[in-house]
Amino acid sequence: MLKGFEATAVPMGAARDARAEIEAFNAEYAAVLDAGQVDAWPRFFTSDALYRITGRDNADADLPVGLVYCEGKAMIEDRALAIARTMMFAPRYLLHQVTNVRVLALADDAIAATANYALYETLVDARTTLQQVGRYYDRFVRRDGALLLRERHCVYDSLIIDTALIYPV
Amino acid sequence: MLKGFEATAVPMGAARDARAEIEAFNAEYAAVLDAGQVDAWPRFFTSDALYRITGRDNADADLPVGLVYCEGKAMIEDRALAIARTMMFAPRYLLHQVTNVRVLALADDAIAATANYALYETLVDARTTLQQVGRYYDRFVRRDGALLLRERHCVYDSLIIDTALIYPV
Amino acid sequence: MLKGFEATAVPMGAARDARAEIEAFNAEYAAVLDAGQVDAWPRFFTSDALYRITGRDNADADLPVGLVYCEGKAMIEDRALAIARTMMFAPRYLLHQVTNVRVLALADDAIAATANYALYETLVDARTTLQQVGRYYDRFVRRDGALLLRERHCVYDSLIIDTALIYPV
């Protein structure tokens, strides 16, 4: 478990609404990545957002950095741009399954939540493989009625990951 | 992405109700297939329904046909009957995980939606394998209060699929 | 399908609320197991609860026992204690994906439901593997406003399972 993501008491009705909203958000987020529209990916984040991909061993040891670390939307956009150019050379299909949404804290327009994900990858002429499983640790805020990510920590279980991993999760 | 399945603006409350209803529908649909009750499978479709299984490369190229193509409930029932007879000779367990429901359009009693699926297969005396991952592209209509499928396109990522695939997804 | 878990007519609104509540319950349940907090696992059960892990072939044949069989919370706590001591010697990461919740029956404060699960396992220095897929067959009761399990049958498809399996599912 990531520090600062402890479960707190959340009223049942409010938690249910927040879960439904986060599920819809995660489905949109995954659809953009799965369609290869990495240029549209930064729009899910606030301008001061933190985006990180790290291993569960790192997260458990409370190590801040990881495989990918973006501080601020400008860095997230930079990364998206770099990937959009690189991906041309390595065509593959991606598919996310995002499940097990938990609402950990809910205050005003801020929500702390987690979700479990599995990411499948299919290279041309190859069988589908499980690229990684892991958990999102998220902080959402509401802007103009819609949720945005202020923090997304993608904490993967899989200790051996294809070193070519550059695409967001 | 399949043509004609572009996302449109859907009011949040209506989208949430539709998502919940589709999730329940997909769980029932999968339970029937996973229980091997293929004869009960046609009841999820309208009389003029289209059912199709095709690869993502085909779908991206906007090719209409695919691995399986049924136009109308009579063809769907034919297929179910043929499978019910064949399956006797190849016992296996199936299990679906259907996630990431997205409501793309909502008008009167018609809903366009997608969902991601993983289909696991277990043959006797064998480990469980991932048979395919993919996405449903659906058009639902409401009949007597309940949803029915007018179109279900099962678009699988997995480019190499067991050629023995005959069972619906 | 397990005997006694036939689907019955459930009003749509009530079914939707129950589904949402069970999804939240299952996410909490899985989070406790995935965090290795097996000592906190018994709290999801009533004092007279039944917990069982068995294969689909056993369940289909209506055989009562299986790989794991706990009758009453005392037995469940015993098991948790035994595992808490053993797990020290075999570090691994677990991750559940629980999907496809179906509400089969709803009466007063009792709910019969199923859900599909996939359980991933990652051993140190190893790739993530799918340990098992299966289905929960559950009977929930409400105590002080919250759901508890009176029965959970974990029925796995995978016919070949690591014999070292001792951890709850």
Coordinates of C-alpha atoms in Angstrom, one line a residue:
Chain A
M1 CA 0.0 0.0 0.0
L2 CA 1.2 3.5 -0.8
K3 CA 1.7 5.9 2.1
G4 CA -1.0 8.5 2.3
F5 CA -3.6 6.2 0.7
E6 CA -5.1 4.9 3.9
A7 CA -8.8 4.1 3.9
T8 CA -11.1 6.5 5.8
A9 CA -14.8 6.4 6.6
V10 CA -16.8 7.5 3.6
P11 CA -20.7 7.7 3.7
M12 CA -22.1 4.8 1.6
G13 CA -24.2 6.8 -0.8
A14 CA -21.4 9.3 -1.6
A15 CA -18.9 6.4 -2.0
R16 CA -21.2 4.7 -4.4
D17 CA -21.6 7.8 -6.6
A18 CA -17.9 8.4 -6.5
R19 CA -17.2 4.8 -7.5
A20 CA -19.5 4.9 -10.5
E21 CA -17.9 8.2 -11.6
I22 CA -14.4 6.8 -11.3
E23 CA -15.3 3.7 -13.2
A24 CA -16.5 5.8 -16.0
F25 CA -13.4 7.9 -15.9
N26 CA -11.1 4.9 -15.9
A27 CA -13.0 3.4 -18.9
E28 CA -12.4 6.6 -20.9
Y29 CA -8.8 6.9 -19.8
A30 CA -8.1 3.3 -20.9
A31 CA -10.0 3.6 -24.1
V32 CA -7.7 6.5 -25.2
L33 CA -4.6 4.6 -24.4
D34 CA -5.9 1.4 -26.0
A35 CA -6.8 3.3 -29.2
G36 CA -3.2 4.5 -29.3
Q37 CA -4.3 8.2 -28.9
V38 CA -1.5 9.0 -26.6
D39 CA -1.7 12.7 -27.6
A40 CA -5.1 12.8 -26.0
W41 CA -3.8 11.2 -22.8
P42 CA -2.6 14.4 -21.0
R43 CA -6.2 15.8 -20.9
F44 CA -7.0 13.5 -18.0
F45 CA -4.6 15.4 -15.7
T46 CA -4.6 18.7 -13.9
S47 CA -1.8 21.2 -14.7
D48 CA 0.0 20.3 -11.5
A49 CA -0.5 16.6 -11.8
L50 CA 1.9 13.9 -10.8
Y51 CA 2.1 10.7 -13.0
R52 CA 4.3 7.8 -12.0
I53 CA 4.9 4.2 -12.9
T54 CA 6.7 2.1 -10.3
G55 CA 7.1 -1.4 -9.0
R56 CA 5.3 -2.7 -5.9
D57 CA 8.7 -3.3 -4.2
N58 CA 9.6 0.3 -4.7
A59 CA 6.3 1.6 -3.5
D60 CA 6.4 -0.7 -0.4
A61 CA 9.8 0.7 0.4
D62 CA 8.4 4.2 0.0
L63 CA 10.9 5.1 -2.7
P64 CA 9.5 8.2 -4.5
V65 CA 10.8 7.7 -8.1
G66 CA 10.3 4.7 -10.4
L67 CA 10.3 3.6 -14.0
V68 CA 8.4 6.8 -15.1
Y69 CA 8.0 10.0 -13.2
C70 CA 6.3 13.1 -14.6
E71 CA 5.7 16.2 -12.5
G72 CA 3.3 18.6 -14.0
K73 CA 1.2 18.5 -17.2
A74 CA 4.0 19.9 -19.3
M75 CA 6.2 16.8 -18.5
I76 CA 3.2 14.6 -19.2
E77 CA 2.7 16.2 -22.6
D78 CA 6.4 16.0 -23.4
R79 CA 6.2 12.3 -22.7
A80 CA 3.1 11.8 -24.8
L81 CA 4.8 13.6 -27.7
A82 CA 7.9 11.5 -27.4
I83 CA 5.9 8.3 -27.4
A84 CA 3.7 9.4 -30.3
R85 CA 6.8 9.6 -32.4
T86 CA 8.4 6.3 -31.2
M87 CA 5.3 4.1 -31.4
M88 CA 5.3 4.3 -35.1
F89 CA 8.1 1.8 -35.1
A90 CA 6.6 -0.8 -32.8
P91 CA 2.9 -1.4 -33.7
R92 CA 1.0 -3.3 -31.0
Y93 CA -2.4 -3.5 -29.6
L94 CA -3.1 -2.7 -26.0
L95 CA -6.1 -3.5 -23.9
H96 CA -6.8 -2.6 -20.2
Q97 CA -9.1 -4.2 -17.8
V98 CA -9.7 -1.9 -14.8
T99 CA -11.6 -3.3 -11.9
N100 CA -11.9 -3.2 -8.0
V101 CA -12.4 0.5 -7.6
R102 CA -12.1 1.5 -3.9
V103 CA -12.9 5.0 -2.6
L104 CA -10.5 5.7 0.2
A105 CA -11.3 9.3 1.1
L106 CA -13.8 11.9 -0.1
A107 CA -13.6 15.6 0.9
D108 CA -15.3 18.4 -1.0
D109 CA -14.1 17.9 -4.6
A110 CA -11.2 15.7 -3.9
I111 CA -11.3 11.9 -4.0
A112 CA -8.6 9.4 -3.1
A113 CA -9.1 6.0 -4.8
T114 CA -7.5 2.9 -6.0
A115 CA -8.2 0.4 -8.8
N116 CA -6.7 -2.8 -10.1
Y117 CA -5.6 -3.1 -13.7
A118 CA -4.4 -5.7 -16.1
L119 CA -2.7 -4.6 -19.3
Y120 CA -2.6 -6.9 -22.3
E121 CA -0.3 -6.5 -25.2
T122 CA -0.6 -8.0 -28.6
L123 CA 2.3 -7.6 -31.1
V124 CA 1.7 -8.2 -34.8
D125 CA 1.8 -12.0 -35.5
A126 CA 1.9 -12.9 -31.8
R127 CA -0.4 -14.1 -29.1
T128 CA -1.7 -11.8 -26.6
T129 CA 0.4 -11.6 -23.4
L130 CA -0.2 -10.1 -20.0
Q131 CA 2.2 -7.1 -19.9
Q132 CA 1.6 -6.2 -16.3
V133 CA -1.0 -6.2 -13.5
G134 CA -1.0 -3.5 -10.9
R135 CA -2.9 -0.9 -9.0
Y136 CA -3.7 2.7 -9.6
Y137 CA -3.3 5.0 -6.6
D138 CA -5.2 8.1 -7.5
R139 CA -6.1 11.6 -6.3
F140 CA -9.0 13.1 -8.3
V141 CA -10.2 16.7 -8.2
R142 CA -13.3 18.1 -9.8
R143 CA -12.9 20.8 -12.5
D144 CA -16.0 22.2 -14.2
G145 CA -18.0 19.3 -13.0
A146 CA -15.7 16.6 -14.4
L147 CA -13.0 14.6 -12.6
L148 CA -9.3 15.1 -13.4
L149 CA -6.2 13.3 -12.0
R150 CA -4.0 15.3 -9.7
E151 CA -2.0 12.1 -9.0
R152 CA -1.8 8.7 -10.6
H153 CA 0.7 6.2 -9.3
C154 CA 0.7 3.0 -11.4
V155 CA 2.1 0.4 -9.1
Y156 CA 2.8 -2.8 -10.9
D157 CA 3.2 -6.2 -9.3
S158 CA 5.1 -7.8 -12.1
L159 CA 8.8 -7.6 -11.2
I160 CA 10.0 -8.5 -14.6
I161 CA 8.7 -6.1 -17.2
D162 CA 9.7 -5.7 -20.8
T163 CA 12.4 -3.0 -20.7
A164 CA 10.9 -1.5 -23.8
L165 CA 8.0 -0.2 -21.7
I166 CA 7.5 3.4 -22.5
Y167 CA 3.9 3.7 -23.1
P168 CA 1.7 5.1 -20.3
V169 CA -0.4 2.7 -18.2
Chain B
M1 CA -12.3 1.9 -33.1
L2 CA -15.3 0.7 -35.1
K3 CA -16.9 3.3 -37.4
G4 CA -20.2 4.6 -36.2
F5 CA -19.2 4.1 -32.5
E6 CA -17.9 7.6 -31.8
A7 CA -18.4 9.0 -28.3
T8 CA -21.0 11.7 -28.0
A9 CA -22.0 13.9 -25.1
V10 CA -24.2 12.0 -22.6
P11 CA -25.7 13.5 -19.5
M12 CA -23.8 12.1 -16.4
G13 CA -26.8 10.8 -14.5
A14 CA -28.3 9.0 -17.5
A15 CA -24.9 7.6 -18.5
R16 CA -24.4 6.2 -15.0
D17 CA -27.8 4.4 -15.0
A18 CA -27.1 3.0 -18.5
R19 CA -23.7 1.8 -17.4
A20 CA -25.1 0.0 -14.4
E21 CA -27.8 -1.6 -16.6
I22 CA -25.3 -2.7 -19.2
E23 CA -23.0 -4.2 -16.6
A24 CA -25.8 -6.3 -15.3
F25 CA -26.7 -7.3 -18.9
N26 CA -23.1 -8.3 -19.7
A27 CA -22.9 -10.3 -16.5
E28 CA -26.0 -12.3 -17.4
Y29 CA -24.9 -12.8 -21.0
A30 CA -21.5 -14.1 -19.9
A31 CA -23.0 -16.4 -17.3
V32 CA -25.1 -18.1 -19.9
L33 CA -22.1 -18.7 -22.2
D34 CA -19.9 -19.7 -19.3
A35 CA -22.4 -22.2 -18.1
G36 CA -22.4 -23.8 -21.6
Q37 CA -26.1 -22.9 -22.1
V38 CA -25.6 -21.8 -25.7
D39 CA -29.2 -22.6 -26.5
A40 CA -30.2 -19.7 -24.2
W41 CA -27.8 -17.3 -25.8
P42 CA -30.1 -16.1 -28.7
R43 CA -32.5 -14.6 -26.2
F44 CA -30.1 -11.6 -25.6
F45 CA -30.7 -10.4 -29.2
T46 CA -33.5 -8.7 -31.1
S47 CA -35.0 -10.4 -34.1
D48 CA -33.1 -8.2 -36.5
A49 CA -29.8 -8.4 -34.6
L50 CA -26.3 -8.5 -36.0
Y51 CA -23.7 -10.6 -34.2
R52 CA -20.1 -10.7 -35.4
I53 CA -16.7 -11.8 -34.2
T54 CA -13.8 -10.2 -36.0
G55 CA -10.1 -9.2 -35.5
R56 CA -9.0 -5.7 -34.6
D57 CA -7.0 -5.5 -37.8
N58 CA -10.2 -6.2 -39.8
A59 CA -12.3 -3.8 -37.8
D60 CA -9.7 -1.0 -38.2
A61 CA -9.7 -1.6 -41.9
D62 CA -13.5 -1.3 -41.8
L63 CA -13.9 -4.7 -43.3
P64 CA -17.5 -5.8 -42.6
V65 CA -17.2 -9.6 -42.3
G66 CA -15.0 -11.6 -39.9
L67 CA -14.6 -14.9 -38.3
V68 CA -18.3 -15.2 -37.4
Y69 CA -21.1 -13.2 -39.0
C70 CA -24.8 -13.7 -38.1
E71 CA -27.5 -11.4 -39.6
G72 CA -30.8 -11.9 -37.8
K73 CA -31.9 -13.9 -34.8
A74 CA -32.6 -17.0 -37.0
M75 CA -29.0 -17.2 -38.0
I76 CA -28.0 -16.7 -34.4
E77 CA -30.3 -19.6 -33.4
D78 CA -28.9 -21.7 -36.2
R79 CA -25.4 -21.1 -34.9
A80 CA -26.4 -21.9 -31.3
L81 CA -28.0 -25.2 -32.4
A82 CA -24.9 -26.2 -34.4
I83 CA -22.6 -25.4 -31.5
A84 CA -24.8 -27.2 -28.9
R85 CA -24.3 -30.4 -31.0
T86 CA -20.6 -29.9 -31.5
M87 CA -19.6 -29.0 -28.0
M88 CA -20.3 -32.4 -26.8
F89 CA -17.1 -33.6 -28.2
A90 CA -14.8 -30.9 -26.8
P91 CA -15.6 -30.3 -23.1
R92 CA -14.0 -27.2 -21.7
Y93 CA -14.8 -24.5 -19.2
L94 CA -15.1 -20.9 -20.2
L95 CA -15.1 -17.8 -18.0
H96 CA -15.5 -14.1 -19.1
Q97 CA -14.4 -11.0 -17.4
V98 CA -16.2 -8.0 -18.8
T99 CA -15.1 -4.6 -17.7
N100 CA -14.6 -1.0 -18.8
V101 CA -18.2 -0.3 -19.9
R102 CA -18.4 3.0 -21.8
V103 CA -21.7 4.6 -22.9
L104 CA -21.1 6.3 -26.2
A105 CA -24.5 7.5 -27.2
L106 CA -27.9 7.5 -25.6
A107 CA -31.1 8.4 -27.4
D108 CA -34.6 7.4 -26.4
D109 CA -34.4 3.6 -25.9
A110 CA -31.2 3.1 -27.9
I111 CA -27.7 2.9 -26.3
A112 CA -24.4 2.6 -28.1
A113 CA -21.7 1.2 -25.8
T114 CA -18.4 -0.7 -25.6
A115 CA -16.9 -3.0 -23.0
N116 CA -13.6 -4.9 -22.7
Y117 CA -13.6 -8.6 -22.3
A118 CA -11.1 -11.4 -21.4
L119 CA -12.1 -14.9 -22.2
Y120 CA -10.4 -17.8 -20.3
E121 CA -10.6 -21.3 -21.4
T122 CA -9.8 -24.5 -19.4
L123 CA -9.6 -27.8 -21.1
V124 CA -9.9 -31.0 -19.1
D125 CA -6.5 -31.8 -17.5
A126 CA -5.0 -28.5 -18.6
R127 CA -4.1 -25.2 -17.2
T128 CA -6.3 -22.2 -17.8
T129 CA -5.3 -20.1 -20.8
L130 CA -6.4 -16.7 -22.0
Q131 CA -8.3 -17.5 -25.2
Q132 CA -8.7 -13.9 -26.3
V133 CA -9.1 -10.3 -25.1
G134 CA -11.2 -7.9 -27.0
R135 CA -13.9 -5.3 -27.0
Y136 CA -17.7 -5.5 -27.5
Y137 CA -19.1 -2.8 -29.7
D138 CA -22.8 -2.8 -28.9
R139 CA -26.1 -1.3 -29.8
F140 CA -28.8 -1.9 -27.3
V141 CA -32.5 -1.3 -27.6
R142 CA -35.2 -1.5 -24.9
R143 CA -38.0 -4.0 -25.2
D144 CA -40.6 -4.4 -22.5
G145 CA -38.3 -2.6 -20.1
A146 CA -35.3 -4.8 -20.6
L147 CA -32.2 -4.3 -22.8
L148 CA -31.6 -6.4 -25.9
L149 CA -28.7 -6.4 -28.3
R150 CA -29.4 -5.1 -31.8
E151 CA -25.7 -5.3 -32.7
R152 CA -22.8 -6.9 -30.9
H153 CA -19.4 -6.8 -32.7
C154 CA -16.8 -8.8 -30.7
V155 CA -13.5 -7.3 -31.8
Y156 CA -10.6 -9.4 -30.5
D157 CA -7.0 -8.1 -30.2
S158 CA -5.4 -11.5 -30.3
L159 CA -4.2 -12.0 -33.8
I160 CA -3.5 -15.7 -33.4
I161 CA -6.6 -17.5 -32.2
D162 CA -7.3 -21.2 -31.9
T163 CA -8.9 -22.1 -35.2
A164 CA -11.3 -24.4 -33.4
L165 CA -13.0 -21.2 -32.1
I166 CA -16.7 -21.7 -32.8
Y167 CA -18.3 -20.8 -29.5
P168 CA -19.9 -17.3 -29.2
V169 CA -18.0 -14.7 -27.2
Chain C
M1 CA -23.6 -23.7 -11.4
L2 CA -23.9 -24.4 -7.7
K3 CA -27.1 -25.9 -6.5
G4 CA -29.2 -23.4 -4.6
F5 CA -27.9 -20.5 -6.6
E6 CA -30.6 -20.3 -9.2
A7 CA -31.4 -16.8 -10.5
T8 CA -34.8 -15.4 -9.4
A9 CA -36.7 -12.3 -10.4
V10 CA -35.2 -9.2 -8.6
P11 CA -36.6 -5.7 -9.1
M12 CA -34.2 -3.7 -11.2
G13 CA -33.6 -0.7 -8.9
A14 CA -33.0 -3.0 -5.9
A15 CA -30.7 -5.2 -7.9
R16 CA -28.6 -2.2 -9.1
D17 CA -28.1 -1.0 -5.5
A18 CA -27.2 -4.4 -4.3
R19 CA -24.7 -4.9 -7.2
A20 CA -23.0 -1.6 -6.4
E21 CA -22.7 -2.6 -2.7
I22 CA -21.4 -6.0 -3.5
E23 CA -18.8 -4.6 -5.9
A24 CA -17.6 -2.3 -3.1
F25 CA -17.5 -5.2 -0.7
N26 CA -15.5 -7.4 -3.1
A27 CA -13.0 -4.6 -3.7
E28 CA -12.4 -4.3 0.0
Y29 CA -12.2 -8.0 0.5
A30 CA -9.6 -8.4 -2.3
A31 CA -7.6 -5.4 -1.1
V32 CA -7.1 -7.1 2.3
L33 CA -5.9 -10.3 0.7
D34 CA -3.8 -8.6 -1.9
A35 CA -2.1 -6.6 0.9
G36 CA -1.2 -9.8 2.7
Q37 CA -3.3 -8.8 5.7
V38 CA -4.7 -12.3 6.1
D39 CA -5.4 -11.6 9.8
A40 CA -8.0 -9.0 8.8
W41 CA -9.7 -11.5 6.4
P42 CA -12.1 -13.1 8.9
R43 CA -13.8 -9.9 9.5
F44 CA -15.7 -10.2 6.2
F45 CA -17.6 -13.3 7.6
T46 CA -20.5 -13.9 10.0
S47 CA -19.8 -16.1 13.0
D48 CA -21.7 -19.0 11.4
A49 CA -20.1 -18.5 8.0
L50 CA -19.1 -21.2 5.5
Y51 CA -15.9 -20.6 3.4
R52 CA -14.9 -23.1 0.7
I53 CA -12.5 -23.4 -2.2
T54 CA -13.4 -26.1 -4.7
G55 CA -13.0 -27.0 -8.4
R56 CA -15.7 -26.6 -10.9
D57 CA -15.8 -30.3 -11.6
N58 CA -16.5 -30.9 -7.9
A59 CA -19.1 -28.2 -7.7
D60 CA -20.9 -29.5 -10.8
A61 CA -21.0 -33.0 -9.3
D62 CA -22.5 -31.4 -6.2
L63 CA -19.7 -32.7 -4.0
P64 CA -19.8 -30.7 -0.7
V65 CA -16.1 -30.6 0.3
G66 CA -13.1 -29.3 -1.7
L67 CA -9.6 -28.0 -1.4
V68 CA -10.5 -25.8 1.6
Y69 CA -13.5 -26.0 3.8
C70 CA -14.1 -23.8 6.9
E71 CA -17.3 -24.1 8.8
G72 CA -17.7 -21.1 11.2
K73 CA -15.6 -18.1 11.9
A74 CA -13.5 -19.9 14.4
M75 CA -12.2 -22.2 11.7
I76 CA -11.7 -19.3 9.3
E77 CA -9.7 -17.5 12.0
D78 CA -7.6 -20.6 12.6
R79 CA -6.8 -20.8 9.0
A80 CA -5.9 -17.2 8.8
L81 CA -3.5 -17.6 11.8
A82 CA -1.9 -20.7 10.2
I83 CA -1.4 -18.9 6.9
A84 CA 0.0 -15.7 8.6
R85 CA 2.8 -17.9 10.0
T86 CA 3.5 -19.8 6.9
M87 CA 3.5 -17.0 4.4
M88 CA 6.6 -15.6 5.9
F89 CA 8.6 -18.3 4.0
A90 CA 7.1 -17.7 0.6
P91 CA 6.9 -14.1 -0.3
R92 CA 4.7 -13.3 -3.3
Y93 CA 2.4 -10.6 -4.5
L94 CA -1.3 -11.3 -5.2
L95 CA -3.8 -9.3 -7.2
H96 CA -7.5 -10.0 -7.7
Q97 CA -9.7 -8.8 -10.5
V98 CA -13.3 -9.3 -9.5
T99 CA -16.0 -8.6 -12.1
N100 CA -19.4 -9.7 -13.5
V101 CA -21.4 -9.4 -10.3
R102 CA -24.8 -10.9 -10.6
V103 CA -27.6 -10.6 -8.0
L104 CA -29.5 -13.8 -8.0
A105 CA -31.9 -13.3 -5.1
L106 CA -32.7 -10.6 -2.7
A107 CA -34.9 -11.0 0.3
D108 CA -35.0 -8.7 3.3
D109 CA -31.4 -8.4 4.3
A110 CA -30.1 -11.5 2.5
I111 CA -28.5 -11.4 -1.0
A112 CA -27.4 -14.4 -3.1
A113 CA -24.9 -13.3 -5.7
T114 CA -22.0 -14.5 -7.9
A115 CA -18.9 -12.8 -9.3
N116 CA -16.1 -13.8 -11.5
Y117 CA -12.5 -13.5 -10.3
A118 CA -9.0 -13.8 -11.7
L119 CA -6.1 -14.2 -9.2
Y120 CA -2.6 -13.2 -10.3
E121 CA 0.5 -14.2 -8.5
T122 CA 4.0 -12.8 -8.7
L123 CA 6.8 -14.5 -7.0
V124 CA 10.0 -12.6 -6.4
D125 CA 12.2 -12.5 -9.5
A126 CA 9.4 -14.0 -11.6
R127 CA 6.8 -12.9 -14.2
T128 CA 3.2 -12.6 -13.1
T129 CA 1.1 -15.7 -13.7
L130 CA -2.6 -16.3 -13.6
Q131 CA -3.0 -18.5 -10.6
Q132 CA -6.6 -19.3 -11.1
V133 CA -9.9 -18.0 -12.5
G134 CA -13.2 -18.8 -11.0
R135 CA -16.5 -17.7 -9.5
Y136 CA -17.6 -16.7 -6.1
Y137 CA -21.0 -18.0 -5.1
D138 CA -22.0 -15.9 -2.1
R139 CA -24.7 -15.4 0.4
F140 CA -24.6 -12.0 2.1
V141 CA -26.4 -10.8 5.2
R142 CA -26.6 -7.3 6.5
R143 CA -25.3 -6.6 10.0
D144 CA -25.4 -3.0 11.5
G145 CA -25.9 -1.7 8.0
A146 CA -22.9 -3.4 6.3
L147 CA -22.8 -6.6 4.3
L148 CA -21.1 -9.8 5.7
L149 CA -20.6 -13.1 4.0
R150 CA -22.5 -16.0 5.4
E151 CA -21.3 -18.3 2.6
R152 CA -18.5 -17.9 0.1
H153 CA -17.8 -20.8 -2.3
C154 CA -14.8 -20.1 -4.5
V155 CA -15.2 -22.3 -7.5
Y156 CA -12.2 -22.3 -9.7
D157 CA -12.1 -23.4 -13.3
S158 CA -8.4 -24.2 -13.4
L159 CA -8.1 -27.9 -13.0
I160 CA -4.4 -27.8 -12.4
I161 CA -3.5 -25.6 -9.5
D162 CA -0.3 -25.1 -7.7
T163 CA -0.5 -27.6 -4.8
A164 CA 1.0 -25.0 -2.5
L165 CA -2.2 -23.1 -2.6
I166 CA -3.1 -22.3 0.9
Y167 CA -4.0 -18.7 0.8
P168 CA -7.6 -17.6 0.8
V169 CA -9.1 -16.5 -2.5

